[in-house]
């Protein structure tokens, strides 16, 4: 909007715009893109109808969401997922797994000090990080698959933000009562009773946050040892800092911000729209059946004039994000389906068929509105996009399992010295030096044989084996679950030429695993 106090095109002031306190106020079409953000104006886009009220703030203040207790199949499934996921998170660090005397016995352990990741019988080394990358890719594609098939079911049931928010909401109900009791308590003045109730509830919040942060650090060290050291004040400072940060974030995000994280902070609601279409199963209000709304008494007085929705707002009251599903798909819907439980219960009470709010595709809603039979759920899930996601997800999983099955627990890397590339010995022979790294990925020490192949007349010794014991093969012992660095010296009789050859590493146990690395032997003639 141009300033009304400035003359337009050198002419007179525009008196059609009312100015009050230096800020424009007008009912004429004004683009909100150029109006002052703080201006108290009835501004609107030219294609929009004039606004009848003056907006006082740019953003609507948050309305505290107090969702109502509900029972039903989706609520019970939500209970099940919450119990299972929390149990996995809190209990897993305490599980034991026998890997022998040379390896940690914690079932799941991220050993940053030794750069290892243990998961039951699987041990991932740094050079095998592609396994972790593959799992992360599978998790992403799995999220795409779930969203494409049944909407934001991940958000509604298994997302950590949802799980912990649900836990905090149950604490609210346990201490403050159900929805109406919490609303009354919020509106009540601050008395000592209210202060004590709030202090007690927030103390439980803090305890949940502390247990959450404490469980997290147990994944990175031996759980019983770290637990004891933590409360004895002997743990590393980073442990206390991590627990403090996670306690604060858990209480803040799950205890106070709650639905704001899902609506404003999380990017997934913005991304999911690219994965949904009219063939996707989502929680849907069947407006063709529910409208026009009317109370049960009105519907009884005037049969046929009102839809099945009696405007009881139960679907809104049970929603953890406080949205009205009857307004259609929206960014605040996390597809938890609690509104389905609430609506089905009301429909049963008033003697009308269930499914006014239900999992359905937009195509099936159109068919049902036209009197046709909707497709079975299994046919809806057989969308080509869902099948493509499933095949990609399964393909990556199969490749990871194959790689895990064929991998060996013996590995060799070779780094030749470059300065000098060779040395002439007193007997005329030529010597090259190499740094070998022998990796033993078993949880027990193993004898390994190093052999030189493809280099006639070559002999080898190491920094721990005298030259008098030089031979084409040498045997060294590699400690359990470690990498041993060996300085190897390879000598070839006089007249040797520059050529390629191989180091072969063989484990001298029943497995007889081998690894071969090609390298180069340098001689004077090419210098």
XYZ file of C-alpha atoms in Angstrom:
527
model
C 0.000 0.000 0.000
C 1.344 3.416 -0.847
C 1.529 5.992 1.897
C -1.730 7.997 1.797
C 0.134 11.061 3.040
C 2.300 11.110 -0.092
C 0.764 12.659 -3.220
C 0.200 10.171 -5.995
C 2.030 10.932 -9.272
C 2.664 14.432 -8.128
C -1.035 15.013 -7.473
C -3.043 15.419 -4.293
C -3.257 13.147 -1.314
C -5.439 9.991 -1.607
C -8.280 10.850 0.797
C -10.050 7.505 0.143
C -7.743 5.861 2.671
C -8.384 6.655 6.334
C -5.297 7.190 8.456
C -5.395 6.853 12.217
C -2.245 7.311 14.293
C -0.087 7.186 11.186
C -1.383 3.712 10.210
C -3.726 3.029 7.301
C -7.260 1.676 7.839
C -9.410 0.892 4.840
C -12.121 -1.411 3.538
C -10.864 -1.112 -0.030
C -8.979 -4.019 -1.628
C -5.359 -3.730 -0.500
C -2.602 -6.271 -1.117
C -1.363 -7.773 2.139
C 2.031 -8.201 0.497
C 2.713 -4.457 0.566
C 0.773 -3.360 3.641
C 2.678 -2.652 6.832
C 2.666 -5.876 8.912
C 1.762 -4.000 12.085
C -0.915 -1.853 10.463
C -4.380 -2.212 12.019
C -6.055 -2.434 8.626
C -8.854 -4.463 7.101
C -6.452 -5.412 4.350
C -7.208 -8.201 1.913
C -6.221 -9.353 -1.525
C -8.122 -7.798 -4.453
C -9.831 -11.115 -5.246
C -11.024 -11.573 -1.645
C -14.195 -10.069 -0.156
C -13.700 -7.093 2.188
C -12.957 -8.066 5.764
C -15.478 -7.078 8.370
C -13.098 -7.162 11.335
C -9.756 -5.552 11.935
C -6.996 -8.102 12.750
C -5.205 -7.141 15.922
C -2.242 -9.533 15.640
C -0.333 -11.217 12.851
C -0.510 -14.632 14.516
C -3.313 -16.260 16.418
C -2.341 -16.944 20.042
C -2.017 -20.562 21.034
C -5.085 -22.229 22.464
C -4.189 -24.846 25.034
C -5.312 -28.270 23.847
C -6.928 -30.483 26.471
C -8.000 -33.614 24.653
C -10.653 -35.840 26.114
C -10.207 -39.444 27.200
C -11.617 -41.885 24.650
C -11.690 -45.640 24.210
C -11.810 -47.547 20.964
C -9.734 -49.750 18.671
C -7.472 -46.920 17.488
C -6.949 -45.642 21.044
C -6.071 -49.160 22.185
C -3.654 -49.552 19.302
C -2.118 -46.213 20.259
C -1.712 -47.509 23.811
C -0.018 -50.636 22.477
C 2.433 -48.707 20.305
C 3.261 -46.302 23.137
C 3.964 -49.109 25.617
C 6.058 -51.089 23.121
C 8.140 -48.142 21.892
C 8.801 -46.767 25.386
C 9.710 -50.252 26.632
C 12.151 -50.708 23.748
C 13.745 -47.327 24.418
C 14.101 -47.674 28.194
C 14.878 -51.411 28.441
C 17.183 -52.045 25.469
C 20.400 -50.668 27.079
C 20.026 -53.172 29.917
C 19.831 -56.254 27.667
C 22.924 -58.467 27.663
C 24.482 -60.413 24.780
C 27.379 -62.834 25.219
C 30.134 -62.028 22.716
C 32.935 -63.767 24.557
C 35.541 -62.448 27.009
C 37.069 -59.898 24.619
C 33.965 -57.904 23.624
C 31.302 -55.929 25.529
C 28.237 -57.893 26.613
C 25.695 -55.083 26.061
C 23.187 -56.107 23.395
C 22.965 -52.668 21.754
C 25.972 -50.391 22.188
C 27.380 -47.427 20.294
C 31.040 -47.630 21.327
C 32.368 -44.257 20.209
C 35.716 -44.722 21.961
C 36.538 -47.828 19.898
C 34.419 -46.813 16.914
C 32.116 -49.811 17.003
C 28.370 -50.322 16.804
C 26.991 -53.490 18.357
C 23.462 -54.757 17.802
C 22.971 -58.204 19.279
C 25.007 -60.549 17.044
C 26.020 -57.839 14.554
C 29.105 -55.675 14.924
C 29.572 -52.715 12.585
C 33.049 -51.251 12.062
C 33.775 -47.729 10.761
C 34.575 -48.991 7.247
C 31.165 -50.691 7.197
C 29.156 -47.550 7.778
C 27.257 -48.311 4.598
C 25.144 -50.677 6.725
C 24.041 -47.748 8.898
C 23.494 -45.576 5.819
C 21.405 -48.347 4.278
C 19.260 -48.633 7.408
C 18.691 -44.864 7.416
C 17.673 -44.980 3.755
C 15.310 -47.854 4.523
C 13.808 -45.827 7.369
C 13.218 -42.890 5.029
C 11.653 -45.008 2.294
C 9.596 -46.837 4.918
C 8.266 -43.480 6.059
C 7.381 -42.641 2.451
C 5.631 -46.010 2.120
C 3.569 -45.581 5.289
C 2.595 -42.024 4.362
C 1.633 -42.981 0.821
C -0.441 -45.924 2.059
C -2.183 -44.637 5.210
C -1.271 -40.971 5.563
C 0.598 -39.713 8.606
C 0.203 -42.922 10.606
C 3.853 -42.645 11.683
C 3.107 -39.224 13.146
C -0.042 -40.457 14.840
C 1.415 -43.515 16.540
C 5.190 -44.018 16.527
C 6.830 -40.592 16.190
C 8.842 -39.851 19.384
C 7.142 -36.466 19.699
C 3.728 -38.162 19.579
C 4.699 -40.943 21.979
C 6.093 -38.630 24.649
C 3.287 -36.094 24.180
C 0.791 -38.893 24.712
C 2.658 -39.906 27.862
C 2.550 -36.360 29.236
C -1.159 -36.069 28.408
C -1.852 -39.218 30.435
C 0.028 -37.594 33.329
C -2.270 -34.567 32.950
C -5.360 -36.755 33.152
C -4.017 -38.684 36.133
C -3.331 -35.527 38.166
C -5.766 -32.898 36.863
C -8.624 -35.059 35.612
C -10.239 -35.280 32.199
C -10.791 -32.449 29.746
C -13.462 -30.469 31.574
C -11.620 -30.673 34.892
C -8.418 -29.398 33.251
C -10.278 -26.540 31.587
C -11.751 -25.508 34.930
C -8.361 -25.728 36.587
C -6.754 -23.573 33.888
C -9.442 -20.931 34.330
C -9.255 -21.017 38.129
C -7.198 -18.407 40.011
C -3.775 -19.332 41.334
C -4.323 -20.727 44.806
C -1.966 -22.788 46.940
C -3.864 -25.881 45.873
C -3.341 -25.099 42.209
C 0.328 -24.257 42.793
C 0.924 -27.558 44.598
C -0.906 -29.501 41.889
C 1.137 -27.804 39.155
C 4.384 -28.351 41.078
C 3.585 -32.037 41.502
C 2.719 -32.471 37.832
C 5.794 -30.605 36.602
C 7.953 -32.681 38.933
C 6.652 -35.786 37.161
C 7.425 -34.056 33.848
C 10.998 -33.492 35.034
C 11.301 -37.110 36.189
C 10.140 -38.389 32.794
C 12.622 -36.070 31.073
C 15.437 -37.218 33.383
C 14.698 -40.892 32.746
C 14.529 -40.201 29.008
C 17.868 -38.405 28.935
C 19.411 -40.974 31.264
C 18.315 -43.850 29.046
C 19.865 -42.174 26.003
C 23.400 -42.015 27.423
C 23.222 -45.695 28.411
C 23.400 -46.603 24.719
C 26.953 -45.204 24.548
C 28.587 -47.050 27.477
C 28.105 -50.111 29.625
C 24.704 -49.385 31.183
C 25.206 -50.760 34.748
C 28.640 -49.140 35.065
C 27.547 -45.754 33.743
C 24.373 -45.817 35.845
C 26.403 -46.360 38.995
C 29.038 -43.753 38.053
C 26.368 -41.196 37.126
C 24.750 -41.173 40.552
C 28.116 -41.440 42.292
C 29.258 -38.266 40.531
C 32.051 -40.115 38.714
C 30.684 -40.048 35.154
C 32.211 -37.892 32.417
C 30.960 -34.282 32.234
C 29.485 -34.919 28.795
C 27.107 -37.456 30.374
C 25.653 -34.864 32.762
C 25.430 -32.225 30.012
C 23.653 -34.643 27.660
C 21.130 -35.682 30.310
C 20.449 -32.037 31.219
C 19.875 -31.046 27.586
C 17.633 -34.025 26.835
C 15.649 -33.522 30.047
C 15.021 -29.891 29.105
C 14.061 -30.671 25.502
C 11.809 -33.605 26.474
C 9.894 -31.541 29.020
C 9.694 -28.504 26.718
C 8.638 -30.299 23.534
C 6.485 -33.052 25.027
C 5.202 -31.343 28.147
C 4.494 -27.813 26.984
C 4.823 -27.261 23.218
C 3.169 -30.542 22.170
C 1.005 -29.948 19.077
C 3.010 -26.843 18.167
C 5.949 -29.087 17.287
C 3.765 -31.072 14.871
C 2.105 -28.032 13.313
C 4.902 -25.454 13.166
C 8.309 -27.062 13.756
C 8.130 -30.416 11.972
C 8.812 -30.310 8.214
C 7.075 -33.615 7.545
C 3.516 -32.222 7.222
C 4.781 -30.001 4.388
C 6.529 -32.903 2.660
C 3.725 -35.424 2.983
C 1.431 -33.546 0.603
C 3.659 -34.643 -2.287
C 2.997 -38.280 -1.376
C -0.770 -38.166 -1.054
C -3.415 -38.111 -3.729
C -7.070 -39.016 -4.111
C -6.128 -42.724 -3.877
C -4.418 -42.459 -0.446
C -6.092 -43.715 2.709
C -6.473 -40.835 5.143
C -8.765 -39.958 8.037
C -11.709 -38.333 6.280
C -14.965 -36.708 7.313
C -17.732 -37.725 4.883
C -19.393 -34.342 4.519
C -21.898 -35.638 1.982
C -23.289 -37.819 4.745
C -22.848 -35.506 7.744
C -24.044 -32.166 6.356
C -26.052 -30.162 7.121
C -25.318 -30.567 10.794
C -28.014 -30.468 13.364
C -28.638 -31.534 16.909
C -30.352 -34.817 17.603
C -33.547 -33.021 18.660
C -33.676 -31.006 15.431
C -33.074 -34.142 13.384
C -35.905 -35.899 15.180
C -38.289 -33.002 14.620
C -37.403 -32.611 10.943
C -36.415 -36.003 9.553
C -34.469 -35.904 6.305
C -33.348 -32.273 6.651
C -30.142 -32.920 8.577
C -27.153 -35.169 8.094
C -25.717 -37.689 10.503
C -23.396 -35.184 12.217
C -25.121 -33.896 15.360
C -22.364 -31.309 15.950
C -21.380 -32.818 19.296
C -17.709 -31.786 18.708
C -16.489 -35.047 20.245
C -14.092 -35.437 17.315
C -12.549 -32.076 18.192
C -12.403 -32.742 21.928
C -10.409 -35.982 21.578
C -7.950 -34.626 18.988
C -4.419 -34.272 20.450
C -3.733 -31.291 18.172
C -7.138 -29.653 18.638
C -8.201 -29.564 14.978
C -11.666 -30.058 13.539
C -11.445 -32.926 11.058
C -14.785 -31.815 9.597
C -12.958 -28.907 7.973
C -11.127 -31.351 5.713
C -7.495 -32.493 5.453
C -5.179 -30.061 7.227
C -1.624 -29.758 8.393
C -2.512 -30.331 12.043
C -3.965 -33.801 11.478
C -1.504 -36.498 12.563
C -3.811 -39.358 11.499
C -4.082 -40.847 14.971
C -7.743 -41.709 14.196
C -8.983 -40.923 17.719
C -11.723 -38.871 16.072
C -12.914 -42.100 14.404
C -13.235 -43.759 17.810
C -15.182 -40.783 19.172
C -17.503 -40.478 16.173
C -18.180 -44.217 15.968
C -19.117 -44.193 19.617
C -21.587 -41.326 19.078
C -23.058 -42.987 15.982
C -23.597 -46.173 17.976
C -25.319 -44.250 20.780
C -27.751 -42.515 18.413
C -28.383 -45.586 16.287
C -26.689 -44.490 13.074
C -24.113 -46.413 11.030
C -20.458 -45.967 11.900
C -17.945 -44.467 9.495
C -19.015 -40.816 9.374
C -15.329 -40.188 10.073
C -13.250 -43.030 8.750
C -10.123 -44.130 6.932
C -11.062 -43.637 3.278
C -9.732 -42.314 -0.002
C -11.250 -39.318 -1.701
C -12.129 -41.529 -4.676
C -14.013 -43.976 -2.446
C -15.838 -41.097 -0.772
C -17.058 -39.955 -4.171
C -18.147 -43.492 -5.018
C -19.946 -43.898 -1.702
C -21.644 -40.509 -2.100
C -22.886 -41.628 -5.512
C -24.347 -44.797 -4.010
C -21.598 -47.125 -5.243
C -19.712 -49.672 -3.162
C -16.247 -48.481 -2.070
C -13.226 -50.603 -2.874
C -11.821 -53.019 -0.250
C -8.932 -51.652 1.797
C -6.455 -54.165 0.349
C -7.142 -52.921 -3.169
C -6.622 -49.364 -2.021
C -3.243 -50.297 -0.574
C -2.189 -51.911 -3.882
C -1.508 -48.500 -5.392
C 1.407 -48.660 -7.912
C 3.269 -46.027 -5.907
C 2.965 -48.089 -2.732
C 4.200 -51.170 -4.560
C 7.165 -49.206 -5.938
C 8.101 -47.965 -2.465
C 7.758 -51.501 -1.077
C 9.979 -52.990 -3.808
C 12.660 -50.339 -3.298
C 12.509 -50.793 0.474
C 12.701 -54.577 0.179
C 15.486 -54.387 -2.405
C 17.686 -52.291 -0.131
C 16.939 -54.581 2.802
C 17.785 -57.652 0.744
C 21.049 -56.098 -0.426
C 22.053 -55.286 3.149
C 21.253 -58.815 4.307
C 23.298 -60.258 1.425
C 26.239 -57.987 2.231
C 25.965 -58.937 5.890
C 25.911 -62.632 5.025
C 28.947 -62.639 2.717
C 31.176 -60.257 4.653
C 34.328 -61.653 6.229
C 35.824 -60.857 9.598
C 39.322 -60.431 8.197
C 40.507 -57.332 6.388
C 43.849 -56.018 5.122
C 44.969 -52.575 3.970
C 48.399 -51.822 2.500
C 50.194 -48.460 2.276
C 53.644 -48.487 0.571
C 56.289 -45.994 1.682
C 56.788 -43.237 -0.887
C 59.877 -41.578 0.526
C 62.144 -43.308 -0.282
C 60.326 -45.677 -2.661
C 63.097 -48.302 -2.348
C 66.454 -48.999 -0.723
C 69.529 -50.778 -2.128
C 70.974 -53.193 0.401
C 74.635 -54.152 0.708
C 74.110 -57.514 -0.985
C 72.568 -55.825 -4.056
C 68.994 -56.712 -3.214
C 66.202 -54.106 -3.297
C 63.957 -53.452 -0.326
C 60.533 -51.772 -0.201
C 58.700 -50.844 2.997
C 54.968 -51.118 3.628
C 52.538 -50.350 6.416
C 50.019 -53.152 6.804
C 46.845 -52.924 8.840
C 45.450 -56.294 9.835
C 41.826 -56.158 11.003
C 40.474 -58.955 13.193
C 36.702 -58.528 13.449
C 36.232 -61.579 15.689
C 35.808 -61.291 19.449
C 38.861 -63.532 20.020
C 42.566 -63.277 19.158
C 43.557 -64.937 15.903
C 46.820 -65.941 14.245
C 47.032 -64.573 10.720
C 49.441 -65.375 7.928
C 50.821 -62.650 5.684
C 52.089 -63.911 2.319
C 53.782 -62.226 -0.649
C 52.490 -63.500 -4.013
C 53.447 -62.659 -7.572
C 56.978 -61.440 -6.706
C 59.608 -64.162 -7.499
C 62.368 -64.536 -4.945
C 60.800 -62.115 -2.498
C 61.247 -62.468 1.237
C 59.555 -60.520 4.012
C 60.160 -59.581 7.611
C 58.517 -57.149 9.996
C 59.437 -54.706 12.719
C 59.059 -57.515 15.271
C 60.708 -60.277 13.202
C 64.448 -60.151 12.481
C 65.681 -60.331 8.897
C 67.387 -63.598 9.670
C 63.895 -65.080 9.927
C 62.746 -63.510 6.647
C 60.520 -65.708 4.477
C 57.793 -65.358 1.814
C 55.210 -65.764 4.602
C 55.042 -64.530 8.177
C 52.601 -65.242 10.979
C 51.398 -62.594 13.420
C 48.774 -62.574 16.166
C 46.026 -59.981 15.976
C 44.182 -59.186 19.237
C 40.455 -59.690 19.507
C 38.274 -57.106 17.805
C 41.214 -54.856 16.936
C 43.369 -53.590 14.103
C 47.079 -54.362 14.313
C 49.523 -52.185 12.422
C 52.583 -53.997 11.064
C 55.657 -52.523 9.386
C 56.608 -55.003 6.663
C 59.815 -55.045 4.621
C 59.955 -56.902 1.297
C 63.321 -57.623 -0.344
C 63.963 -58.987 -3.855
C 67.355 -60.230 -5.157
C 69.515 -58.076 -7.406
C 68.081 -57.479 -10.851
C 64.514 -56.947 -9.692
C 62.218 -54.808 -11.818
C 59.274 -52.618 -10.898
C 56.129 -54.696 -10.949
C 52.856 -55.322 -9.177
C 52.323 -58.057 -6.621
C 49.886 -59.101 -3.880
C 49.763 -59.277 -0.126
C 47.479 -62.072 1.013
C 46.165 -62.246 4.592
C 44.785 -65.588 5.814
C 43.289 -66.375 9.210
C 44.792 -69.546 10.638
C 41.605 -70.917 12.175
C 38.737 -73.095 11.055
C 37.249 -70.235 9.035
C 40.349 -69.683 6.853
C 39.166 -66.243 5.790
C 41.374 -64.406 3.305
C 41.814 -60.912 1.942
C 44.104 -59.940 -0.928
C 45.452 -56.475 -1.728
C 47.408 -55.553 -4.836
C 50.291 -53.109 -4.523
C 53.552 -52.210 -6.255
C 57.239 -53.021 -5.808
C 59.634 -50.272 -6.931
C 63.128 -51.010 -8.277
C 66.042 -48.757 -9.419
C 65.693 -49.277 -13.174
C 62.605 -47.113 -13.413
C 63.958 -44.239 -11.349
